[in-house]
Coordinates of C-alpha atoms in Angstrom, one line a residue:
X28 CA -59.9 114.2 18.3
X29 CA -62.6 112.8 16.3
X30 CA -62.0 115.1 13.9
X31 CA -58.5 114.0 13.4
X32 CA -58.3 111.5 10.6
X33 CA -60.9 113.7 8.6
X34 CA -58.4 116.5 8.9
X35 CA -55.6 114.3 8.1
X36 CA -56.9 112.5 4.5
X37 CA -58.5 116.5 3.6
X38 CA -54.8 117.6 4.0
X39 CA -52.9 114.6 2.2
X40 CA -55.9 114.7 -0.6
X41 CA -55.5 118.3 -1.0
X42 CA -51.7 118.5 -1.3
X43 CA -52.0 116.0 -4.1
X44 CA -54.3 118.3 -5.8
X45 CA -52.5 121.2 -5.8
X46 CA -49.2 120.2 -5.8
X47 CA -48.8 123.4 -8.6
X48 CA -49.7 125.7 -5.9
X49 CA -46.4 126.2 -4.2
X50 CA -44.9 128.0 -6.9
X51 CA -47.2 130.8 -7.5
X52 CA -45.7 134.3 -7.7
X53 CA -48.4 135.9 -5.8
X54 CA -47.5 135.0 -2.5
X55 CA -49.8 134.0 0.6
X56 CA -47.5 136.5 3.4
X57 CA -46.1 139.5 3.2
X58 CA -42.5 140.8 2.0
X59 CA -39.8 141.3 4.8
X60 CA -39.9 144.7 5.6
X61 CA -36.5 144.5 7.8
X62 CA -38.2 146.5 10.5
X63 CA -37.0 146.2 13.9
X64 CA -37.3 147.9 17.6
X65 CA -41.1 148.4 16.4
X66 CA -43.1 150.8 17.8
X67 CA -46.6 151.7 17.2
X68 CA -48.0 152.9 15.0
X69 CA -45.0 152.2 12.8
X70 CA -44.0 155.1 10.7
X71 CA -43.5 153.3 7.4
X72 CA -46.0 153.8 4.6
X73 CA -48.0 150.4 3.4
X74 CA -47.0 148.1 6.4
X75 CA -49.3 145.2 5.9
X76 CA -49.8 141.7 7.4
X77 CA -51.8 138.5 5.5
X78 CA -54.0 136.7 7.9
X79 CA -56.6 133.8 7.2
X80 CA -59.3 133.6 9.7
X81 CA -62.7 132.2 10.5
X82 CA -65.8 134.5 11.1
X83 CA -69.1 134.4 11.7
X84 CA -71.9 134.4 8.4
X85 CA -73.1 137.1 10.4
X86 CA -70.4 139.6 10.3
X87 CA -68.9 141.9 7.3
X88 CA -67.5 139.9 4.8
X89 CA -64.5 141.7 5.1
X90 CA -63.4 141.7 8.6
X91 CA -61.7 145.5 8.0
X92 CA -65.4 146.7 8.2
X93 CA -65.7 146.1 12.1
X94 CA -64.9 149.0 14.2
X95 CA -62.3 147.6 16.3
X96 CA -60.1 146.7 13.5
X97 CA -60.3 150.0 11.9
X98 CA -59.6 151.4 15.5
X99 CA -56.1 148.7 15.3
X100 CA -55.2 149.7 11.8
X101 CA -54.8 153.7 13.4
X102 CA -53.1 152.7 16.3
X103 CA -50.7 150.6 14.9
X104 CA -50.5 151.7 11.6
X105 CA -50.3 147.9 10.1
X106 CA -52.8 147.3 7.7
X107 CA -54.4 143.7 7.7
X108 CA -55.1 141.4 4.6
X109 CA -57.3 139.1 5.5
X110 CA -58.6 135.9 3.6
X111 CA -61.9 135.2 6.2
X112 CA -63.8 132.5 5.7
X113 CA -66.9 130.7 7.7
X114 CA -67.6 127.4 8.9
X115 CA -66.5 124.3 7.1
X116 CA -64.9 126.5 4.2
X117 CA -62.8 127.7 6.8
X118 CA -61.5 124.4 7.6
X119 CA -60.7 123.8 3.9
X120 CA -58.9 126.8 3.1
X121 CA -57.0 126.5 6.3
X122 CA -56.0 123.1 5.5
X123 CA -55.4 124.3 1.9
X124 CA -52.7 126.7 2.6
X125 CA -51.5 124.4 4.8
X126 CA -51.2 121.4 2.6
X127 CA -49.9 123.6 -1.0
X128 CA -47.3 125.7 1.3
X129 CA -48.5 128.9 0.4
X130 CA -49.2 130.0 4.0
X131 CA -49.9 133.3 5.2
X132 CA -48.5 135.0 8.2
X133 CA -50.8 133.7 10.5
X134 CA -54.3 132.0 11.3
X135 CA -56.7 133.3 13.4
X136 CA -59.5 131.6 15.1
X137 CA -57.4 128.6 14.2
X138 CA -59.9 125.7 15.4
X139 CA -57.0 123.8 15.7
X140 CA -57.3 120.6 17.7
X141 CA -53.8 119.5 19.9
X142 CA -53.3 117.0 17.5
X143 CA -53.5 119.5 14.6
X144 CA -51.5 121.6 16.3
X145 CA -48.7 119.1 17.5
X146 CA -49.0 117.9 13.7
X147 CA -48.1 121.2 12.3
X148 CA -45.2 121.9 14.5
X149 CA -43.8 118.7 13.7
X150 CA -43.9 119.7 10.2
X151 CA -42.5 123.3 10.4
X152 CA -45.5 124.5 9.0
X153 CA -46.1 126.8 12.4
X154 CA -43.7 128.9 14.5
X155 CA -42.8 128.0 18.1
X156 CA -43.7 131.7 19.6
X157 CA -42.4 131.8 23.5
X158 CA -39.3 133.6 22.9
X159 CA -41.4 135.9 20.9
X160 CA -43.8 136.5 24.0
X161 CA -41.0 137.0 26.0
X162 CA -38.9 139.6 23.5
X163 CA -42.4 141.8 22.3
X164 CA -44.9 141.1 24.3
X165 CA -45.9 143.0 27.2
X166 CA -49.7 142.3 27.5
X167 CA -49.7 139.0 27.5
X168 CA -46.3 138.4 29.9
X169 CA -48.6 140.7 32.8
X170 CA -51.6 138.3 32.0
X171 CA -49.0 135.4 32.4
X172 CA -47.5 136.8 35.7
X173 CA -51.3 137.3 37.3
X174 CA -52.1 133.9 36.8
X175 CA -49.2 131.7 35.7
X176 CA -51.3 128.5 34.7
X177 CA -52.4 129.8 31.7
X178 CA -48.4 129.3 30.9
X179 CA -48.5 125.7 31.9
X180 CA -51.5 125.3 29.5
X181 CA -49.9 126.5 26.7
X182 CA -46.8 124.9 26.9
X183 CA -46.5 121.8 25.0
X184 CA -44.5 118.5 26.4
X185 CA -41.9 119.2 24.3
X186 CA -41.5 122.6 26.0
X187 CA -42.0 124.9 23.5
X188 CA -45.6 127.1 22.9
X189 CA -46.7 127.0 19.6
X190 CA -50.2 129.0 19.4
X191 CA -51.4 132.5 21.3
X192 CA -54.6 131.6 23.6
X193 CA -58.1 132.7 24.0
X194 CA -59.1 133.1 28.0
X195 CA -62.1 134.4 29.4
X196 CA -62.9 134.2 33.3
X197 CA -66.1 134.1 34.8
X198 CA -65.6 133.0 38.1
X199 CA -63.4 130.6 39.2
X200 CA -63.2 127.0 40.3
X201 CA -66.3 125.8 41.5
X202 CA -67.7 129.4 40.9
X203 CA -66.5 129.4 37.3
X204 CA -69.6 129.8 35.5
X205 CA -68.1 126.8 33.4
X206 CA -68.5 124.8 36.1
X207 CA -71.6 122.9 35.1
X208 CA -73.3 123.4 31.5
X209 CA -76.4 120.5 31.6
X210 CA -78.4 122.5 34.0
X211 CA -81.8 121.1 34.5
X212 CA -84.8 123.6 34.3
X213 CA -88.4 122.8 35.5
X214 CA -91.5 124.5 35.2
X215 CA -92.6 125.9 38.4
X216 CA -96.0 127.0 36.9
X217 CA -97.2 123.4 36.7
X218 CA -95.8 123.1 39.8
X219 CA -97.7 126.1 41.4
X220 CA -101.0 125.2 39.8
X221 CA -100.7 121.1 41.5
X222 CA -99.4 122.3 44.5
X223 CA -96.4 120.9 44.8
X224 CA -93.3 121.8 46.4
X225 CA -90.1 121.7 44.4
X226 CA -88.8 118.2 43.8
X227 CA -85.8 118.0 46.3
X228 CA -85.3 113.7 46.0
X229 CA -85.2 111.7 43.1
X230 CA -88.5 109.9 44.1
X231 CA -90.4 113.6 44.4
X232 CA -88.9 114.3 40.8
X233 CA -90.9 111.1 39.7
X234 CA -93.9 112.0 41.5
X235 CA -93.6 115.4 39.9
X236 CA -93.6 114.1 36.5
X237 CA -95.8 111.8 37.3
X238 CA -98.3 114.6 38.0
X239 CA -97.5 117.0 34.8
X240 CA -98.5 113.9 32.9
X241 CA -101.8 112.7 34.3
X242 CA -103.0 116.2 34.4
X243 CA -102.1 117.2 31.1
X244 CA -100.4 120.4 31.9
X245 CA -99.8 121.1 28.0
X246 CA -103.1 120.4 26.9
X247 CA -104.5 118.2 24.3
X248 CA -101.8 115.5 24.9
X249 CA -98.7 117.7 24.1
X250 CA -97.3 117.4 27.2
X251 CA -93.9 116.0 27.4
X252 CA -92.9 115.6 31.2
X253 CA -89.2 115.4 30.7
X254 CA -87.1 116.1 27.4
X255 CA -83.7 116.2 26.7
X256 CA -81.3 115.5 24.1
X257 CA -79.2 112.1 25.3
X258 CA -75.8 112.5 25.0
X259 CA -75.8 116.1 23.5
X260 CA -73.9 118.3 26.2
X261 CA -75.6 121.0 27.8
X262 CA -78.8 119.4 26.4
X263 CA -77.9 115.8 27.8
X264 CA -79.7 114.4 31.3
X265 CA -76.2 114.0 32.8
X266 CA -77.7 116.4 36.1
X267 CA -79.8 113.2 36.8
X268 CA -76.8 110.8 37.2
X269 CA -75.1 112.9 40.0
X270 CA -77.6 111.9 43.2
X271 CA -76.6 108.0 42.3
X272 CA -72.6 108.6 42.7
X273 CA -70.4 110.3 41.1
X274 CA -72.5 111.7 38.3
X275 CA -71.5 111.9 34.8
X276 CA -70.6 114.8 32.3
X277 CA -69.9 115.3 28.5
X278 CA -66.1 113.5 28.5
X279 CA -67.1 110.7 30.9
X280 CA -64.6 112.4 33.1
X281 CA -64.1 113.1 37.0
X282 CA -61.6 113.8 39.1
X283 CA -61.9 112.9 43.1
X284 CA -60.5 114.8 45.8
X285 CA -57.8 112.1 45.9
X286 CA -57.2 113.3 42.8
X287 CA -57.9 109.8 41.0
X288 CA -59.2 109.9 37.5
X289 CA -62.7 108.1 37.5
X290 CA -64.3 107.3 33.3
X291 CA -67.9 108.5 34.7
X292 CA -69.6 105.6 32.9
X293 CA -67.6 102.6 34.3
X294 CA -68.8 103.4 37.9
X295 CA -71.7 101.3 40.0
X296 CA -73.7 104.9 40.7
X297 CA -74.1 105.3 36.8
X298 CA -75.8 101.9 36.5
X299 CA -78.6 103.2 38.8
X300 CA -79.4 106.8 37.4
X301 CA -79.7 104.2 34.2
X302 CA -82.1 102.1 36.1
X303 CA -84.3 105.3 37.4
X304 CA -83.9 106.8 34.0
X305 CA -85.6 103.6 32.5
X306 CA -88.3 103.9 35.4
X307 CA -89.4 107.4 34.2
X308 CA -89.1 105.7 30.4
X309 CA -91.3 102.9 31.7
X310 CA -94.0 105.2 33.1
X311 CA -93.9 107.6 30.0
X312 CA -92.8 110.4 31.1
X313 CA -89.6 110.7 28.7
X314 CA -89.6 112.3 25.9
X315 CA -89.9 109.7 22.7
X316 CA -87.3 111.8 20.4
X317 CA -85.0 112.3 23.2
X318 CA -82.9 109.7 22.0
X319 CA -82.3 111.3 18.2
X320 CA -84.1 114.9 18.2
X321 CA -82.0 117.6 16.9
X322 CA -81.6 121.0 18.4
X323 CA -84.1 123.0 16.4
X324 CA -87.3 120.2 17.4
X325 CA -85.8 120.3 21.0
X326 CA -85.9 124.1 20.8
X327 CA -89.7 124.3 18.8
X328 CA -91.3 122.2 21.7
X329 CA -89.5 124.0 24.8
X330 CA -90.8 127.3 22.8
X331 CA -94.3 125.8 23.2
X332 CA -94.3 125.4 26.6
X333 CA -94.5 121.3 26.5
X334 CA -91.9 120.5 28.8
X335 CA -92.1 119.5 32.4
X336 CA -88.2 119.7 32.8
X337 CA -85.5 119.9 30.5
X338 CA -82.1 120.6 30.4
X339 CA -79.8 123.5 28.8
X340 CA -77.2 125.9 29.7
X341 CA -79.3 129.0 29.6
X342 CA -83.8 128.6 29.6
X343 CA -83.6 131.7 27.7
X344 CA -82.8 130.3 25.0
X345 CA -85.6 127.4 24.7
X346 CA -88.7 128.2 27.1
X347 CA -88.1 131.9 28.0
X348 CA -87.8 132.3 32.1
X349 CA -91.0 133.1 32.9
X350 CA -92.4 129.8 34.0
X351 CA -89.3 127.7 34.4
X352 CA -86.6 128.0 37.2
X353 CA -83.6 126.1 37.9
X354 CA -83.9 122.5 39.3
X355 CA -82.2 121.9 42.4
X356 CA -79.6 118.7 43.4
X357 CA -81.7 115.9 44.3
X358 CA -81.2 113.4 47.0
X359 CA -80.9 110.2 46.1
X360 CA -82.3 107.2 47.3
X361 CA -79.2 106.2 50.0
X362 CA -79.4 110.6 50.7
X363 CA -76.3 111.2 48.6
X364 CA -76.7 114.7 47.5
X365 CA -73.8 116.1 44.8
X366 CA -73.6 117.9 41.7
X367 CA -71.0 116.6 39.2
X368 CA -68.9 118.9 37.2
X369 CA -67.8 119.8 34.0
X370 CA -64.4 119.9 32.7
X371 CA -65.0 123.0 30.9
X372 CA -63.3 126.2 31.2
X373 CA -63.1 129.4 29.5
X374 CA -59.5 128.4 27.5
X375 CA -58.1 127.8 23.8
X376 CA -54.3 127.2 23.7
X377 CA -54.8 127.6 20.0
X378 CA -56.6 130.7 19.1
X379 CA -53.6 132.1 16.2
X380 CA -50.5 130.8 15.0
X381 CA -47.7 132.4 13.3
X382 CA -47.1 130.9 10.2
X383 CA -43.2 129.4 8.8
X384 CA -43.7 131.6 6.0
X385 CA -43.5 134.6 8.3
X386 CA -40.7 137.2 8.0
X387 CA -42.1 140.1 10.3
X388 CA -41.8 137.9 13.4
X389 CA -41.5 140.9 15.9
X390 CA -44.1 143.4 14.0
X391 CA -46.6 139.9 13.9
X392 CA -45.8 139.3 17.8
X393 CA -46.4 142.9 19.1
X394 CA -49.8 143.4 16.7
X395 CA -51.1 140.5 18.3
X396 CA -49.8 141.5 21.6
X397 CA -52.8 144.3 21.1
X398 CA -54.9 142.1 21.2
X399 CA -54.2 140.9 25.0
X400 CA -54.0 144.6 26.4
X401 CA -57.3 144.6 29.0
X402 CA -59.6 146.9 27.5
X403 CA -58.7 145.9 24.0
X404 CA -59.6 141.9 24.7
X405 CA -63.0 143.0 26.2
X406 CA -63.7 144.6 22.7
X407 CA -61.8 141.0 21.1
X408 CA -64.5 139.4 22.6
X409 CA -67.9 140.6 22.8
X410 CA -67.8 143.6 20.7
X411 CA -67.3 147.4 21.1
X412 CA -68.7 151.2 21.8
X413 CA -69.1 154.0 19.7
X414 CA -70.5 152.5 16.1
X415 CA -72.4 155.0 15.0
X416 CA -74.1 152.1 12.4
X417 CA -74.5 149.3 14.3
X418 CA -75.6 148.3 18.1
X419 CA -73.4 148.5 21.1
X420 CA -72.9 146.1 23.0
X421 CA -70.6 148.8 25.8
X422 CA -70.7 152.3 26.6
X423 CA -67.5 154.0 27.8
X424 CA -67.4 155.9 30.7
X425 CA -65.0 158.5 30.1
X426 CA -64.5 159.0 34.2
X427 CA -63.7 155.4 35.2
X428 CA -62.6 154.5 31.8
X429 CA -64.3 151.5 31.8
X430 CA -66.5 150.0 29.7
X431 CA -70.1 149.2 30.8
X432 CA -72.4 146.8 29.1
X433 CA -75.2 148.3 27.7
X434 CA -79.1 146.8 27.8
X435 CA -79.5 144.5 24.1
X436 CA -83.2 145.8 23.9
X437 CA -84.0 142.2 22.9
X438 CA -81.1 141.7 20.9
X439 CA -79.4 137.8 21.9
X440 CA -76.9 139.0 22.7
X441 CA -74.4 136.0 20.8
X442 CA -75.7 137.5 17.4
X443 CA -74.4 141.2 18.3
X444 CA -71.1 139.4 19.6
X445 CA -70.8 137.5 16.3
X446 CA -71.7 140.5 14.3
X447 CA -69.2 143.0 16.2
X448 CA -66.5 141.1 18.0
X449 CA -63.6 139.7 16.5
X450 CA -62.4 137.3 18.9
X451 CA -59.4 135.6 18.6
X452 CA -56.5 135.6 21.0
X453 CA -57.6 137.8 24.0
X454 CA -57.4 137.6 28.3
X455 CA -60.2 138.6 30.0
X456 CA -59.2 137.6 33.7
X457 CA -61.7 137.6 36.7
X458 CA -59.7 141.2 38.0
X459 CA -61.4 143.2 35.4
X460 CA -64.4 143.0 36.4
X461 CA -65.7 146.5 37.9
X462 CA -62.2 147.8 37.0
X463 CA -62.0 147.5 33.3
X464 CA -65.5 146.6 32.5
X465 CA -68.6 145.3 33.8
X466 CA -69.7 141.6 33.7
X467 CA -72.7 140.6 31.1
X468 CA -76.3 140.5 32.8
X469 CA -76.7 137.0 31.6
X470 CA -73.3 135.6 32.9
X471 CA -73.6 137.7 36.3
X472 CA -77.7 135.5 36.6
X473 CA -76.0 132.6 35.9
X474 CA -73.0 132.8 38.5
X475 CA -75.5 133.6 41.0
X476 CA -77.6 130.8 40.3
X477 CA -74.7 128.4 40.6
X478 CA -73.5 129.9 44.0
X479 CA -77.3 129.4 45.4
X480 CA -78.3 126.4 44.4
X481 CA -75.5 124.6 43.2
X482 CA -72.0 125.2 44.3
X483 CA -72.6 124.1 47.5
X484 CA -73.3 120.2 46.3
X485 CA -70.4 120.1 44.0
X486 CA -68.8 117.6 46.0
X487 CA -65.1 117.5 43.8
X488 CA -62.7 120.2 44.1
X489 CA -60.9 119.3 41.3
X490 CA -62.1 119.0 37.1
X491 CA -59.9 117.6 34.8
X492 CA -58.1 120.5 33.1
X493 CA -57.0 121.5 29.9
X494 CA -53.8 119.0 29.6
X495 CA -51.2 119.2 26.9
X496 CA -50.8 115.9 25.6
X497 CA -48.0 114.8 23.2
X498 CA -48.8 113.4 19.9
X499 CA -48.5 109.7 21.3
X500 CA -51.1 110.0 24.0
X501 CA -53.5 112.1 22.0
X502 CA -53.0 109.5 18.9
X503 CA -53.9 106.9 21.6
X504 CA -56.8 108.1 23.1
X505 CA -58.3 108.8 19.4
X506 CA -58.0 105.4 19.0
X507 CA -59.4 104.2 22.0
X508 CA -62.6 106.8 22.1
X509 CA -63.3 106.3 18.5
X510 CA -65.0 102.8 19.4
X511 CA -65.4 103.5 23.8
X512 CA -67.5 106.2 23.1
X513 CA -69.9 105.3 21.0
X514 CA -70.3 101.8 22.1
X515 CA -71.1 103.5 26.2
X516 CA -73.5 106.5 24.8
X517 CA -75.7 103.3 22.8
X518 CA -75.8 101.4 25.8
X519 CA -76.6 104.7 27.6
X520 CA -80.1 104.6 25.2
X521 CA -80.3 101.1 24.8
X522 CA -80.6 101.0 28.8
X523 CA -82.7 103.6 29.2
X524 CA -85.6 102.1 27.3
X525 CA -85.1 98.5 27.6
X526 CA -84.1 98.4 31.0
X527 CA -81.4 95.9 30.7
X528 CA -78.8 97.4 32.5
X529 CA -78.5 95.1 35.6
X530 CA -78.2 91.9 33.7
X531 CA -75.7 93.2 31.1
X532 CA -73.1 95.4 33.4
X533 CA -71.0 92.8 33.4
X534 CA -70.6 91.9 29.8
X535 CA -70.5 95.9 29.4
X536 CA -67.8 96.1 31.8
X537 CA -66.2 93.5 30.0
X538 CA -66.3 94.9 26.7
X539 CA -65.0 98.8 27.7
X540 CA -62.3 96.4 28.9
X541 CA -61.8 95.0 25.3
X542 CA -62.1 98.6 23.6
X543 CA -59.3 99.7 25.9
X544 CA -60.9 101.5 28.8
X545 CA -58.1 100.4 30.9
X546 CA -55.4 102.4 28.8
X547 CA -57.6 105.3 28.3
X548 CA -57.4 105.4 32.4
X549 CA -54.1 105.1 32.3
X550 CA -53.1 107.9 30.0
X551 CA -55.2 110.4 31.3
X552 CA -54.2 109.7 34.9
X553 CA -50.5 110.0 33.6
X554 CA -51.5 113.1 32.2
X555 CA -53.1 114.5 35.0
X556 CA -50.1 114.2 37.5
X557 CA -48.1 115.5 34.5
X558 CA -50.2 118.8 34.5
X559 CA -50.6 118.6 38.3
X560 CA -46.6 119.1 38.9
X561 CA -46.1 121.5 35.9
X562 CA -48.7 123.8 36.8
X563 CA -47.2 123.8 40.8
X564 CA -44.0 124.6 39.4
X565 CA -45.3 127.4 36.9
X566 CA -47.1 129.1 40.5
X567 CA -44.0 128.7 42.3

């Protein structure tokens, strides 16, 4: 949402530009074949289709180079044109077509936010596609009938579903491995070599600290005790903020088993983990840059074994995992023991769109309904088997049919997905698992260290889910977080260090007030029972 108004001057900024555009002969989508009852691969010579997509700087420039789209082009028998671009280019040349009207049939990896999205279909750029899924598209109807949410998520308040979505499972509820992303991670090796137990209070945390700092565990003064990067996601101390309350997460969201929407930040608890927060601060054992270090000096000083405890989704990553392991829930000081979640979870309602300009509707919906067939999404997303050029990241076993993942021999193992995969729309549901493939070595750790140590304290049974707001409401809340946000995560630092939290709450409180906190509540609480009774009614 924040991105909104930059997306909306690029587009009104490039339409005046290239206002000549629309009338070039050389058109951005393909002719109109006339084809009908299509099945694959399609018998006609020179079927193609004109995509624009975003891909990784680390895969073939043209995405017809990867394996699995060569493998698509023979079992179809439609040839794709593709226009891929990376990163902000992306974005411009998305917008571009967008704005001039030379659009092509679709957009891949769309990025689109809901707005965007809303935005588009209000101006006919894009395609409303569920009579499509339910004339062409047998994949993704079965993934539909196995778990019927997904529907509810892509369906947009006015009814209709305007973009094909990206799902990947990995557990689910509080076992979804999205569950929690700021995991804290402390160094037991310091720990081993003071004696000390693992910190299971707030207070023993301290005195941990504490004890990597007057004993110098880095050497010659590089120790840093505790690091983080405030307000940064996976990287921010959020995990701290859960023993004082209700905790705190990325979107200052939380849902209670009374299924009441709580804003994280507004809540008495958070005004404590501020006040211990500043106690650490006040005894030196936080991290100096913590409060405006980017991700590579975070990452350069967790790689040189200077951090007491820090927080990230995965320690490979930053420290390795040899010395560090993954800090418990703390009590805190009245014994409340809890883990706060995240909102996250593995879904993009808008992963491709079909274009206005599209006149192979059925051929564009049952090429894309490829995509969602099991074994064929796997591939979509982390790569494939076979490439006799480049690493694997599966093997196939011809007598379970099933693909296995194979070791990365040191290769991370997002660069091989970034070089291979092609992601995009795709379903890869929890039921696959040891039927149509295996589950990654790093994801299958990281569920396991959720259901040991964490699961258990995550005290909520509900997140805030993926809700389709209309145009109004999202238009709102942009408003409202554009000036709430920033104004709670500078009082978050302010606090921290100056330890003025107790004598200003009420004059915070006052002003979240004034910037609207009270109809940000609102909406997403509407919102929420919204979702709540559609989703029931998709299940049932």
């Amino acid at each position: 949402m924040r991105g909104l108004y930059r997306y909306l001057a690029a587009a009104m900024f490039i339409s005046l530009l290239i206002i000549a555009g629309c009338g070039k002969s050389d058109q951005a989508s393909s002719e109109d074949y006339e084809l009908s009852d299509i099945t694959f691969p399609v018998e006609e010579e020179d079927i193609s289709l004109k995509f624009i997509t975003e891909s990784s700087p680390m895969a073939p420039e043209d995405p017809n180079d990867k394996l699995i789209l060569q493998r698509l082009e023979e079992q179809t028998g439609v040839h794709i044109d593709w226009k891929s671009f990376s990163g902000e280019s992306f974005t411009e040349q998305r917008n571009l077509a967008v704005a001039s009207g030379d659009l092509p049939d679709a957009i891949m990896n769309t990025r689109y936010s809901d707005y965007e999205l809303l935005d588009l279909a209000a101006d006919e750029a894009i395609i409303p596609v569920e009579d499509l899924i339910d004339q062409y598209m047998p994949n993704l109807q079965a993934v539909l009938e196995e778990a019927p949410e997904y529907r509810a998520m892509m369906t947009a308040p006015d009814g209709h579903i305007y973009a094909f979505p990206w799902i990947e499972e990995l557990g689910s509820g509080k076992e979804s491995i999205h569950s929690l992303d700021a995991t804290g991670w402390i160094n037991v090796k310091w720990l081993d070599e003071l004696g000390l137990e693992m910190p299971s209070t707030t207070e023993e945390l301290k005195e941990a600290l504490v004890a990597f700092k007057e004993n110098d565990m880095a050497g010659d003064g590089q120790t840093i005790p505790l690091s983080f990067m405030i307000s940064s996601g996976g990287e921010d101390v959020s995990f701290l903020f859960s023993p004082f309350g209700e905790g705190e997460n990325w979107d200052h969201t939380v849902v209670t088993n009374e299924d009441e929407v709580l804003f994280t930040s507004a809540q008495e608890g958070y005004k404590d983990a501020i006040n211990y927060l500043n106690e650490l601060y006040e005894l030196d054992l936080i991290d100096i840059e913590a409060f405006e270090q980017e991700w590579n000096t975070y990452l350069a000083k967790g790689q040189e074994g200077r951090y007491g405890l820090y927080f990230t989704w995965d320690m490979a990553n930053i420290s390795g995992t040899e010395d560090y392991a993954l800090l418990p829930p703390l009590e805190g000081p009245d014994g409340h023991k809890h883990v706060a979640r995240s909102n996250g979870m593995g879904f993009d309602r808008s992963r491709m769109v079909i274009t206005s300009a599209n006149e192979n509707l059925e051929l564009t919906a049952k090429w894309i309904d490829k995509l969602y067939e099991p074994m064929q999404s796997v591939q979509d997303n982390w790569g494939t088997y076979g490439d006799e050029e480049k690493q694997n990241i599966f093997e196939y076993d011809e007598n379970e049919a099933m693909l296995k993942h194979l070791p990365l021999e040191g290769t991370a193992p997002v660069e091989l997905r970034e070089e291979t995969a092609i992601e995009g729309p795709l379903a890869v549901l929890d039921s696959y698992y040891g039927n149509v493939t295996t589950m990654p070595d790093d994801a299958a750790w990281r569920l396991d260290q959720l259901h040991e140590t964490l699961v258990p304290y995550m005290n909520n049974d509900n997140i805030y889910p993926k809700v389709f707001m209309s145009l109004d409401e999202l238009k709102q809340l942009s408003d409202i977080e554009n000036d709430l946000f920033p104004y709670v995560e500078r009082k978050k630092s302010e606090w921290i260090t100056n330890g003025k939290a107790d004598e200003e709450w009420e004059e915070y409180l006052a002003e979240i007030d004034r910037l609207g906190y009270q109809e940000w509540l609102e909406i997403k609480q509407s919102a929420y029972d919204r979702n709540a009774e559609v989703e029931e009614e998709a299940v049932e």
